[in-house]
mmCIF file of C-alpha atoms and ligand atoms in Angstrom:
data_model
loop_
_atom_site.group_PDB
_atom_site.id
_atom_site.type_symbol
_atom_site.label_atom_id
_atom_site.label_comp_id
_atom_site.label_asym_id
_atom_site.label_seq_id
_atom_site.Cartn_x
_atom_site.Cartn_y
_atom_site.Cartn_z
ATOM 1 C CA UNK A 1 -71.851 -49.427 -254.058
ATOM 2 C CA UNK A 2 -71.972 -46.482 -251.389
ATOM 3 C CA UNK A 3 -69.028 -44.512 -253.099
ATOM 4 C CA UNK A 4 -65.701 -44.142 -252.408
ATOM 5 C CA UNK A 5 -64.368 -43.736 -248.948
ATOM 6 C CA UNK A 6 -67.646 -45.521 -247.696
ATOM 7 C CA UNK A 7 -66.918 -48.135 -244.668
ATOM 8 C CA UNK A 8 -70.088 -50.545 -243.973
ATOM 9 C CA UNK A 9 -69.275 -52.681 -240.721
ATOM 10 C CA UNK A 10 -71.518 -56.266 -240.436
ATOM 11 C CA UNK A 11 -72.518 -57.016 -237.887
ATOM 12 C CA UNK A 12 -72.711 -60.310 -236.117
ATOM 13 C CA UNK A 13 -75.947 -60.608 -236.515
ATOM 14 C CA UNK A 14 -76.242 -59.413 -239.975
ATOM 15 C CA UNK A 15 -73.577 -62.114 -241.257
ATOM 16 C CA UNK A 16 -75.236 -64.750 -238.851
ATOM 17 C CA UNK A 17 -78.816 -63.558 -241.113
ATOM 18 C CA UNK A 18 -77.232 -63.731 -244.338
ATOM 19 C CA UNK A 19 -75.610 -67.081 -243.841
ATOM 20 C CA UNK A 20 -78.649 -68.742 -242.567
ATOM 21 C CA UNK A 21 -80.249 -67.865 -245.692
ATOM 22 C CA UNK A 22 -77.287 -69.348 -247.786
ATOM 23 C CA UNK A 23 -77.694 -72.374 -245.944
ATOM 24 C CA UNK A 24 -81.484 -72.317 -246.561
ATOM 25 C CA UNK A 25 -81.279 -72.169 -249.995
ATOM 26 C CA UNK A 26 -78.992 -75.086 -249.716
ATOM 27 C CA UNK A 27 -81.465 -76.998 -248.386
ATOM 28 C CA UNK A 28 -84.008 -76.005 -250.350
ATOM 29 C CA UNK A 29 -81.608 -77.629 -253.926
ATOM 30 C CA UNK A 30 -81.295 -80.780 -251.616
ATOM 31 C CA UNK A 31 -84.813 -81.128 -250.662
ATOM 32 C CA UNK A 32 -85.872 -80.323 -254.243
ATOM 33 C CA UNK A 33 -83.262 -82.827 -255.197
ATOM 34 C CA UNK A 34 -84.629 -85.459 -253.518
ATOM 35 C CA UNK A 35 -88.184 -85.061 -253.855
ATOM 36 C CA UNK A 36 -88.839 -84.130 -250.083
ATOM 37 C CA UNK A 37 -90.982 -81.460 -249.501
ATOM 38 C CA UNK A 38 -94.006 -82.338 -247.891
ATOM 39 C CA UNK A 39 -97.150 -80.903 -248.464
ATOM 40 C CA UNK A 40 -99.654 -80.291 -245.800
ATOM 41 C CA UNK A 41 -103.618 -80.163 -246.591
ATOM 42 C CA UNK A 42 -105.866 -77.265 -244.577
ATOM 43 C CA UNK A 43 -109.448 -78.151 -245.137
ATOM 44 C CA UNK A 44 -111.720 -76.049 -246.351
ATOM 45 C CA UNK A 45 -115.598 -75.414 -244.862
ATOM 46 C CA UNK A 46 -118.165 -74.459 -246.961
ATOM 47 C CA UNK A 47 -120.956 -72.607 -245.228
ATOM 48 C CA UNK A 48 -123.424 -73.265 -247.344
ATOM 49 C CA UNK A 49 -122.907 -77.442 -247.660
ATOM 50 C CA UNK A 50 -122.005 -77.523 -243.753
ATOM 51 C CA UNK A 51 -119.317 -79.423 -244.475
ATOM 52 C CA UNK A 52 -115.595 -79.333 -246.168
ATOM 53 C CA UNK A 53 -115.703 -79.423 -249.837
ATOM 54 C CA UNK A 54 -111.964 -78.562 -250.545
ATOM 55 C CA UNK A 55 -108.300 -77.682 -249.431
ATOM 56 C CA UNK A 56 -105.382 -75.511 -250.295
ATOM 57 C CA UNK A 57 -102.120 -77.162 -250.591
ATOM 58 C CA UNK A 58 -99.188 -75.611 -248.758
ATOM 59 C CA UNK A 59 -95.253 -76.652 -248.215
ATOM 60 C CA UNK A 60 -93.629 -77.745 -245.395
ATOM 61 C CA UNK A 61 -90.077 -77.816 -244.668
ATOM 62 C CA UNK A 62 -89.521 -80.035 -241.649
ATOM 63 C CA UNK A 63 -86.591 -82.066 -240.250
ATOM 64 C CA UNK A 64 -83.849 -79.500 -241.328
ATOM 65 C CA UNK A 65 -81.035 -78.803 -239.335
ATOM 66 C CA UNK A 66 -82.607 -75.802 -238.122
ATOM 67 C CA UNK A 67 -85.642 -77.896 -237.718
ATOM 68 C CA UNK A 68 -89.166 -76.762 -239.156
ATOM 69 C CA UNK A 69 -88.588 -73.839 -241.102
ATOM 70 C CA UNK A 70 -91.790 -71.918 -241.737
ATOM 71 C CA UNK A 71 -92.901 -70.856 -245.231
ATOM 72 C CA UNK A 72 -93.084 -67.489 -244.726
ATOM 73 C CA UNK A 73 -89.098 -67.641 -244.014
ATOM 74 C CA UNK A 74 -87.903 -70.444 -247.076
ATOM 75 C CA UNK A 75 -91.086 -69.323 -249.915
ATOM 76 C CA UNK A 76 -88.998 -66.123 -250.081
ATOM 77 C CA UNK A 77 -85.428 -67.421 -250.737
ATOM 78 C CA UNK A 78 -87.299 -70.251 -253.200
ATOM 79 C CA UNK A 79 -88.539 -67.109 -255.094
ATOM 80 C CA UNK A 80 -84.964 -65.075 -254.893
ATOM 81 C CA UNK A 81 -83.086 -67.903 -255.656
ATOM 82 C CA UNK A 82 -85.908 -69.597 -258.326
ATOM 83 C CA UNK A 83 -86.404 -72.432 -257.110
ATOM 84 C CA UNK A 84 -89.819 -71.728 -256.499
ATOM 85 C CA UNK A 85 -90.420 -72.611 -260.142
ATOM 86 C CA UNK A 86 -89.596 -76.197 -260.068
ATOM 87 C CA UNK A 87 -91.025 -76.469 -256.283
ATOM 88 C CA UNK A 88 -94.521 -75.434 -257.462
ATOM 89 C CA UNK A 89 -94.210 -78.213 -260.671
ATOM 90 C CA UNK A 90 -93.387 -80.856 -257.724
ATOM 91 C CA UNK A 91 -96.096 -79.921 -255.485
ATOM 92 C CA UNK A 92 -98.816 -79.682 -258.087
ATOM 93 C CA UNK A 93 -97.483 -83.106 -259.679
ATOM 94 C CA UNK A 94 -97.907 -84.267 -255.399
ATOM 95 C CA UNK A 95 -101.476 -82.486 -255.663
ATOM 96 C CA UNK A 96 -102.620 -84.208 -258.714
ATOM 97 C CA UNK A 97 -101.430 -87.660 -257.483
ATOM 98 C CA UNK A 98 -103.264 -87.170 -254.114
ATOM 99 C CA UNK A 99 -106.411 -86.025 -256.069
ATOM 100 C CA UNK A 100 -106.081 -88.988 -258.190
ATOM 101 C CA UNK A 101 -105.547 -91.159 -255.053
ATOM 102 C CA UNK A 102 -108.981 -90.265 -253.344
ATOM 103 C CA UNK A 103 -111.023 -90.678 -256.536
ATOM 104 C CA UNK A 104 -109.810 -94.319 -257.128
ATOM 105 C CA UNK A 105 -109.394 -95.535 -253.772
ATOM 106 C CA UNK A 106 -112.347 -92.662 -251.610
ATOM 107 C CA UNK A 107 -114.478 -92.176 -254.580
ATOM 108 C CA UNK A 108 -117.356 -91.036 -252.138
ATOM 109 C CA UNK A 109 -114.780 -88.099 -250.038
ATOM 110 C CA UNK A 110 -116.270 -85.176 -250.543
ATOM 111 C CA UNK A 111 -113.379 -83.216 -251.618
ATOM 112 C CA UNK A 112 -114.215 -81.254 -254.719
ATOM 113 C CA UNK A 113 -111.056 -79.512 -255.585
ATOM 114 C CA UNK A 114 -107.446 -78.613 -254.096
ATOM 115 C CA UNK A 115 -105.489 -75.367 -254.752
ATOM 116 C CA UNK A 116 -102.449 -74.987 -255.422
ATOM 117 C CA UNK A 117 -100.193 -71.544 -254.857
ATOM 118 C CA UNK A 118 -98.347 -69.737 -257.412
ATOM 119 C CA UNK A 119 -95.868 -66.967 -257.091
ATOM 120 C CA UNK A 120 -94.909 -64.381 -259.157
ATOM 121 C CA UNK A 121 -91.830 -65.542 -260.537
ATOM 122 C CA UNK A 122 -93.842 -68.232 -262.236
ATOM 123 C CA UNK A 123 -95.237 -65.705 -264.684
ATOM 124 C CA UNK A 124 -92.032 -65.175 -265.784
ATOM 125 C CA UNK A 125 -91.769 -68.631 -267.566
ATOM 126 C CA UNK A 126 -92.594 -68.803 -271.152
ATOM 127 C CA UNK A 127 -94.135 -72.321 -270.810
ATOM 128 C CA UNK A 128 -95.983 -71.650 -267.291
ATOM 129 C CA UNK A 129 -99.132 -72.755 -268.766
ATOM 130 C CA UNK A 130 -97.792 -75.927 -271.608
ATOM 131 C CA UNK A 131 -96.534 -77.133 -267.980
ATOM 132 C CA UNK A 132 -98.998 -76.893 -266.037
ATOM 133 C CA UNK A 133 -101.319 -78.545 -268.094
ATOM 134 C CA UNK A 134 -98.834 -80.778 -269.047
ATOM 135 C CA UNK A 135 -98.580 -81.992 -265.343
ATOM 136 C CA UNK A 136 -102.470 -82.207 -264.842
ATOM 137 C CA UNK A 137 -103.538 -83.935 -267.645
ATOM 138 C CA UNK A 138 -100.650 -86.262 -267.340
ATOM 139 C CA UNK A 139 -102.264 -87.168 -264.344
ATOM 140 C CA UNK A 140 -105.484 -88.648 -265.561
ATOM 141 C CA UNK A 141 -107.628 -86.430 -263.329
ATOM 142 C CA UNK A 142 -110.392 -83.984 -264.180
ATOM 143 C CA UNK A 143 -108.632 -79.969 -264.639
ATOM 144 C CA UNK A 144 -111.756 -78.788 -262.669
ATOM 145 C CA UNK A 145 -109.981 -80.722 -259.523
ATOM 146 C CA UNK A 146 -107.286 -78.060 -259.002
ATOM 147 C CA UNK A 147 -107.458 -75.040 -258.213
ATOM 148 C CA UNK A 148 -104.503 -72.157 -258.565
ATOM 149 C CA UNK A 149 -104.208 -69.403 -255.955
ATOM 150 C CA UNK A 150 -102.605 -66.138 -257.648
ATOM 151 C CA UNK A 151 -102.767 -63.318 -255.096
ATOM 152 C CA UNK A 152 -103.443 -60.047 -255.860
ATOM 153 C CA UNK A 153 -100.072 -58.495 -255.819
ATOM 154 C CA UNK A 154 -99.135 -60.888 -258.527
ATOM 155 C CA UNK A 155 -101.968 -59.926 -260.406
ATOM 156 C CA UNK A 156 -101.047 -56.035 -260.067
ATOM 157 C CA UNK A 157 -97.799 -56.572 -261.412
ATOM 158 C CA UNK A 158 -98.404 -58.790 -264.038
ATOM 159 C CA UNK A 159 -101.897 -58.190 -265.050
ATOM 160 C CA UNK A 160 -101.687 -59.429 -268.818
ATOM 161 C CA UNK A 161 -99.197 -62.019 -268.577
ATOM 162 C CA UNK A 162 -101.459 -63.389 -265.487
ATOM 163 C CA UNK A 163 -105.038 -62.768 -267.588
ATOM 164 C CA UNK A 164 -103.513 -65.225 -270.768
ATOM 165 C CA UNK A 165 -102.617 -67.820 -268.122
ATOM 166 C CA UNK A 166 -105.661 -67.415 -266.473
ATOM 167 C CA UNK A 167 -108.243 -67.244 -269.459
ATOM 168 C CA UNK A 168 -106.108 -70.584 -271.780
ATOM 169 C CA UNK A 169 -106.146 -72.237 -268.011
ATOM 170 C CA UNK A 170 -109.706 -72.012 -267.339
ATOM 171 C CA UNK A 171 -110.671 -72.746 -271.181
ATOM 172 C CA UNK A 172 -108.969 -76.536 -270.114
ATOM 173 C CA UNK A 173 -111.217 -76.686 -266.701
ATOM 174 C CA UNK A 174 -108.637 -75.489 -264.045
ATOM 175 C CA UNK A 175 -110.199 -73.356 -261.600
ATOM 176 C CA UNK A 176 -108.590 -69.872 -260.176
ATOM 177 C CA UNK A 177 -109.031 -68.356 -257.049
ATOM 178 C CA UNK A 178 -107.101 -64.946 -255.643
ATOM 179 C CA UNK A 179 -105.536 -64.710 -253.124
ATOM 180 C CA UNK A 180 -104.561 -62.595 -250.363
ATOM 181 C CA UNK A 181 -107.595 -59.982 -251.340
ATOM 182 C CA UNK A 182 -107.191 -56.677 -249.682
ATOM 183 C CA UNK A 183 -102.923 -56.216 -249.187
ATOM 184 C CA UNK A 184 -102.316 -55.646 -253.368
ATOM 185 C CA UNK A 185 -104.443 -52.455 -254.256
ATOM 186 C CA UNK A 186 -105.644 -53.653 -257.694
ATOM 187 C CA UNK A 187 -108.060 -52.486 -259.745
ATOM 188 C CA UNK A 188 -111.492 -53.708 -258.540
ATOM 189 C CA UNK A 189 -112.396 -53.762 -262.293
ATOM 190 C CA UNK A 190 -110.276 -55.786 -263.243
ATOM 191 C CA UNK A 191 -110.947 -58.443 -260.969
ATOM 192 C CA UNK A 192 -114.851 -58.289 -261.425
ATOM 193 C CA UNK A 193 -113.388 -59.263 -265.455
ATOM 194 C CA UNK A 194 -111.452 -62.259 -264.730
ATOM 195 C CA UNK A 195 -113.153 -65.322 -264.336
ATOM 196 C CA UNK A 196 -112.027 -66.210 -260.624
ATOM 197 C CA UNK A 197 -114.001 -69.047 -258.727
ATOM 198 C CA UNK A 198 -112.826 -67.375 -255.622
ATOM 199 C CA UNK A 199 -111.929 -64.315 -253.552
ATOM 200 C CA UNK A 200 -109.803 -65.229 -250.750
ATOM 201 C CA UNK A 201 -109.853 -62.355 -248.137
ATOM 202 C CA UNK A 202 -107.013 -62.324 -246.592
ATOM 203 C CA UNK A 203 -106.510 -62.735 -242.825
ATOM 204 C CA UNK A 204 -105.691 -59.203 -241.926
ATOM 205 C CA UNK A 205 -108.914 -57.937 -243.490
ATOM 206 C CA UNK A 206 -111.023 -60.810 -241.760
ATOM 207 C CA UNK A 207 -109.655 -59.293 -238.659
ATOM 208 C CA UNK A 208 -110.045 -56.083 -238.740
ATOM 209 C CA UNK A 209 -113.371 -56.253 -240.413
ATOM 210 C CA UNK A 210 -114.745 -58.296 -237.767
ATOM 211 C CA UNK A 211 -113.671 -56.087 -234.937
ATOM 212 C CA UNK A 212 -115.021 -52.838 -236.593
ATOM 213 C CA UNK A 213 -118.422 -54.312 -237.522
ATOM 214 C CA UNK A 214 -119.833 -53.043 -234.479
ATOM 215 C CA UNK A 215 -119.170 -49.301 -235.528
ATOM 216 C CA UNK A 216 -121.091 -49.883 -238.364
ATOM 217 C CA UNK A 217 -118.602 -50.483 -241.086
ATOM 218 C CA UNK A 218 -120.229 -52.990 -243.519
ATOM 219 C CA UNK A 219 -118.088 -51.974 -246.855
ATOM 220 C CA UNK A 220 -116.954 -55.230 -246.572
ATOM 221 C CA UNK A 221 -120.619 -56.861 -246.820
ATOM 222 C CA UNK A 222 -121.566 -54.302 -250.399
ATOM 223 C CA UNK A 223 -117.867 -55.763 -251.528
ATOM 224 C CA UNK A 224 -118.782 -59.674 -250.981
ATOM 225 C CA UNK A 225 -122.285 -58.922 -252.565
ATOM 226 C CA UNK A 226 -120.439 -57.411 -255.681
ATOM 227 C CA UNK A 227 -118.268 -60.749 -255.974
ATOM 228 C CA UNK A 228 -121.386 -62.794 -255.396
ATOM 229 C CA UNK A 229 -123.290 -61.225 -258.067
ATOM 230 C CA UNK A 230 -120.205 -61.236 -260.603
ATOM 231 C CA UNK A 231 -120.021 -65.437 -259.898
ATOM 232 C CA UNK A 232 -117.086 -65.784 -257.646
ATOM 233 C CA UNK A 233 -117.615 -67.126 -254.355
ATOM 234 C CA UNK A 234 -115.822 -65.431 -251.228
ATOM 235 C CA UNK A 235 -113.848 -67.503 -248.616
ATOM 236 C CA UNK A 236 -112.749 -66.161 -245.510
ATOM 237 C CA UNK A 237 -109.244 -66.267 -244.475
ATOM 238 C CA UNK A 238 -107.774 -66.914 -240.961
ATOM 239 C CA UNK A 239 -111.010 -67.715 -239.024
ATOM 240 C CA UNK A 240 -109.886 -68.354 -235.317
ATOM 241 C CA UNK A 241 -112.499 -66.837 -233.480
ATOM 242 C CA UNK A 242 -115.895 -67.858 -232.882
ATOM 243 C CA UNK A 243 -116.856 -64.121 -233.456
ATOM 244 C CA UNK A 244 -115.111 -63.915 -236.694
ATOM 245 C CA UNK A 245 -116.671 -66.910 -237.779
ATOM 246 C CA UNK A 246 -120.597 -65.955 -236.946
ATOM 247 C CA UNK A 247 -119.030 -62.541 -238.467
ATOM 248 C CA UNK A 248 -117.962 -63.592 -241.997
ATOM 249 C CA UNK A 249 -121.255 -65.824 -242.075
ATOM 250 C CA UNK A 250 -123.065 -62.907 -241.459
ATOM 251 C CA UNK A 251 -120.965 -60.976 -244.321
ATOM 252 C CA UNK A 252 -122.130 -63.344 -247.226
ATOM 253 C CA UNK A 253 -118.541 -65.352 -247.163
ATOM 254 C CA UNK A 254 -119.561 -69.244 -248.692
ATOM 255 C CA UNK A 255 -116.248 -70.696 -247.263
ATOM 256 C CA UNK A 256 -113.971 -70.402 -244.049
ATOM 257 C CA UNK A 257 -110.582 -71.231 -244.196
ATOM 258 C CA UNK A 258 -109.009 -71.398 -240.719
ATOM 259 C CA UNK A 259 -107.708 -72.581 -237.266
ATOM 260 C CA UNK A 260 -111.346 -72.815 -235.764
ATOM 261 C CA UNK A 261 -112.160 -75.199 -238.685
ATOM 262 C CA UNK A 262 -108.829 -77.422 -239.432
ATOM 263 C CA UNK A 263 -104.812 -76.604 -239.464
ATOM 264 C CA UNK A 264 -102.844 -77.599 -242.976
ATOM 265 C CA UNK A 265 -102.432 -81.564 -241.505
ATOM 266 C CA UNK A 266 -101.116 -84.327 -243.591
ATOM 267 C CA UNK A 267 -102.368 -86.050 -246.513
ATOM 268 C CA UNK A 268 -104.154 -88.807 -245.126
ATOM 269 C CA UNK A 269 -105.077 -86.547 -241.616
ATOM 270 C CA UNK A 270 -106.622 -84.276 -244.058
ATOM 271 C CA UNK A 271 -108.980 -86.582 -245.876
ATOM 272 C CA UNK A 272 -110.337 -87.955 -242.874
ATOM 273 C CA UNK A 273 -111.327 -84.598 -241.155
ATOM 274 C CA UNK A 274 -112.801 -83.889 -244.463
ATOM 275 C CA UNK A 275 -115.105 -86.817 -244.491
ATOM 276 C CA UNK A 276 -116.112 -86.161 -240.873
ATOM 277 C CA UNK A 277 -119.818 -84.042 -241.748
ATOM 278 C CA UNK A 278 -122.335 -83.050 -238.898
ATOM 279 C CA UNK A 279 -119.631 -82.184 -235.918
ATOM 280 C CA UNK A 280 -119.567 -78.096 -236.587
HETATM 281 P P1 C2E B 301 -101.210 -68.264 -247.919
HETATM 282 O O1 C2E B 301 -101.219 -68.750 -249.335
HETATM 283 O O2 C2E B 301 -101.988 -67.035 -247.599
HETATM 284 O O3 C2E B 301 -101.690 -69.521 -247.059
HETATM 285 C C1 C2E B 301 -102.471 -69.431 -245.906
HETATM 286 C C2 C2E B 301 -101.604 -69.349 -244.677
HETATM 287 O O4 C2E B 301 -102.445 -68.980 -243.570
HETATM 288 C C3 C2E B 301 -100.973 -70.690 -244.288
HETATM 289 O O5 C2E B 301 -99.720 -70.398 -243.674
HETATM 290 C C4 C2E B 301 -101.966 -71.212 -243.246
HETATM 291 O O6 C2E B 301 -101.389 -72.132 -242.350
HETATM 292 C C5 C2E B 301 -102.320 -69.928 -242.539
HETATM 293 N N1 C2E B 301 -103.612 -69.993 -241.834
HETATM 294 C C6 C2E B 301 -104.731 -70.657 -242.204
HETATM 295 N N2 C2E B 301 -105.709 -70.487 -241.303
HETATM 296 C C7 C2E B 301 -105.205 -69.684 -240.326
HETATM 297 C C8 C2E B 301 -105.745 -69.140 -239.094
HETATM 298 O O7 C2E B 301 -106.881 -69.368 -238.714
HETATM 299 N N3 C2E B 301 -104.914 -68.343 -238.370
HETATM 300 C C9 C2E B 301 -103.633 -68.074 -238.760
HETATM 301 N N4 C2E B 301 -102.903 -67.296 -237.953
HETATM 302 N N5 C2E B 301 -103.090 -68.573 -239.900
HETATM 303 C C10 C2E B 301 -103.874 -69.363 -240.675
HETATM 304 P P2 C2E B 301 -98.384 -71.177 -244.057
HETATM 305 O O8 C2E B 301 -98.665 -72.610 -244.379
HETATM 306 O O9 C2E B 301 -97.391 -70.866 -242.998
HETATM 307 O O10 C2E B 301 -97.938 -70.506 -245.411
HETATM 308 C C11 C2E B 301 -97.579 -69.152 -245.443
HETATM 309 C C12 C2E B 301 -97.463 -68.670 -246.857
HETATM 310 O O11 C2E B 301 -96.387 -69.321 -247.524
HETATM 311 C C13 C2E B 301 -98.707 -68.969 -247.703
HETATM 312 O O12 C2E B 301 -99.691 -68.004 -247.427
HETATM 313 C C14 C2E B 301 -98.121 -68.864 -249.089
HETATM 314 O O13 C2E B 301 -98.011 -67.520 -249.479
HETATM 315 C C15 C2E B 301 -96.726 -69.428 -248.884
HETATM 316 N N6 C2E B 301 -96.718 -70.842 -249.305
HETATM 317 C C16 C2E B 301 -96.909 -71.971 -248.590
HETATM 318 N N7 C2E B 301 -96.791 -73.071 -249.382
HETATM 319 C C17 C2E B 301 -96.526 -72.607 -250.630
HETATM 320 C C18 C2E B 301 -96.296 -73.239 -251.903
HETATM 321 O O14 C2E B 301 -96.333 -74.464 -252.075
HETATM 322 N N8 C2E B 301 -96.034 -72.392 -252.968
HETATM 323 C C19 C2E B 301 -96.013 -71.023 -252.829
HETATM 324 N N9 C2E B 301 -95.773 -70.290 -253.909
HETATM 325 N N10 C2E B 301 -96.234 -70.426 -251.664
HETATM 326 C C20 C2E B 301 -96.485 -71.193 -250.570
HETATM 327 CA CA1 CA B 302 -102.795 -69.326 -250.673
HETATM 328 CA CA1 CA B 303 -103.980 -66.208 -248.396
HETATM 329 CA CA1 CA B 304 -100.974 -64.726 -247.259
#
């Protein structure tokens, strides 16, 4: 692809990168196969309520020859490769049934709602939202139960595709909430147009914002008061600290999302440090 009389050496490590990502996606077509991802739970604080009210769903890859391979490594090869596509179907089919599970069997858990997170490639299926729905309502449980994440990248890039799915999806009760807010440059108009439940900011903005609130910087405060007053609630991302968490309280974020709260934890892990109330 260089031209003619173009020499390109590998190295070791380069072939040693390439092949672990063969054998990655390998796993990934087993795992899929056989059903076996498992999804983890993080809780989700409201500020507000003072206690959780929801959680996001996320993927875990565990037990692999290379042992626990992190999402940030195998969600990129399930997007190159596509699998992605019929991973997200599994894991919202896993979301509905543990939804369904706590209403019948822990109908007084507080848990309002779990999200679920969709990529980009998704948006490239003509039936994204027939399956979706599909999935949920073949579940038996109430559409206002889930929740999709779409970050803002996604939204950039695919802005009407993403609207239609958003706009026939919330007509039917799901709920939407972007993610990532603050790494995809869109269009602030265009959010303040869609009907999203949430603004997630992401981690890197909770960060910075709450080191640099002592030199004054509050743009962050007139941006969460814009949200507010268009009807989507802001959660904060990546709360470790603390600082960050008296910080995004004093901001105007409704809901905290992070390590000082709860870590993604199992299923049934999750739902009981939900129903703990009064020890934060
Ligand atoms: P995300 O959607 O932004 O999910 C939040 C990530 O932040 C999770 O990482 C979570 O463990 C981490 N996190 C939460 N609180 C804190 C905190 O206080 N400090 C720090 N340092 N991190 C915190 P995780 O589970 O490793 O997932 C990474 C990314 O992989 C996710 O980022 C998401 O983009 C992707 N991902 C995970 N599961 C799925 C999935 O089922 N489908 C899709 N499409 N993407 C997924
Ligand atoms: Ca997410
Ligand atoms: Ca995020
Ligand atoms: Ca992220």
């Amino acid at each position: 692809r260089l031209g003619p009389n173009v020499v390109c050496r590998c190295t070791g490590d380069m072939v040693r990168a390439i092949s672990r990502k063969h054998h990655i996606a390998d796993i990934l077509r087993t795992t899929l196969a056989n059903d076996g991802f498992d999804t983890h739970y993080q809780p989700i604080w409201s500020i507000p309520k003072r206690r959780f009210v929801s959680a996001e769903a996320l993927c875990r890859l565990d037990g692999t020859e290379f042992g626990s391979i992190s999402p940030a490594e195998f969600i990129p090869i399930a997007e190159e490769t596509g699998l992605i596509v019929d991973m997200t179907y599994l894991t919202l089919g896993k979301v509905c049934s543990f939804v369904k599970n706590v209403r019948d069997e822990h109908p007084d858990a507080p848990l309002e709602c779990v999200s679920v997170n969709f990529s980009t490639i998704l948006f490239m299926q003509n039936d994204l939202a027939e399956r979706t729905l599909g999935i949920i309502e073949d579940s038996g449980i109430d559409p206002a139960s889930i929740k999709i994440e779409i970050t803002e990248s996604t939204l950039v890039s695919n802005l009407d595709t993403a609207r239609s799915f958003i706009l026939t999806m919330h007509e039917a009760g799901v709920q939407f909430c972007l993610d990532d807010f603050g790494t995809g440059f869109s269009n602030i108009s265009t959010i303040l147009e869609l009907p999203l439940d949430i603004i997630k900011l992401d981690k890197s903005i909770v960060w910075h914002a709450s080191e640099r609130e002592r030199d004054g910087d509050d743009f962050l405060k007139h941006l969460i008061s814009a949200f507010k007053a268009m009807g989507s609630e802001v959660l904060a991302e990546g709360v470790e600290t603390e600082s960050q968490r008296a910080f995004v309280e004093r901001s105007g974020c409704s809901l905290i999302q992070g390590f000082l709260f709860a870590k993604p934890l199992p299923a049934k892990k999750a739902l009981e440090v939900i129903g703990e109330t009064g020890r934060r």
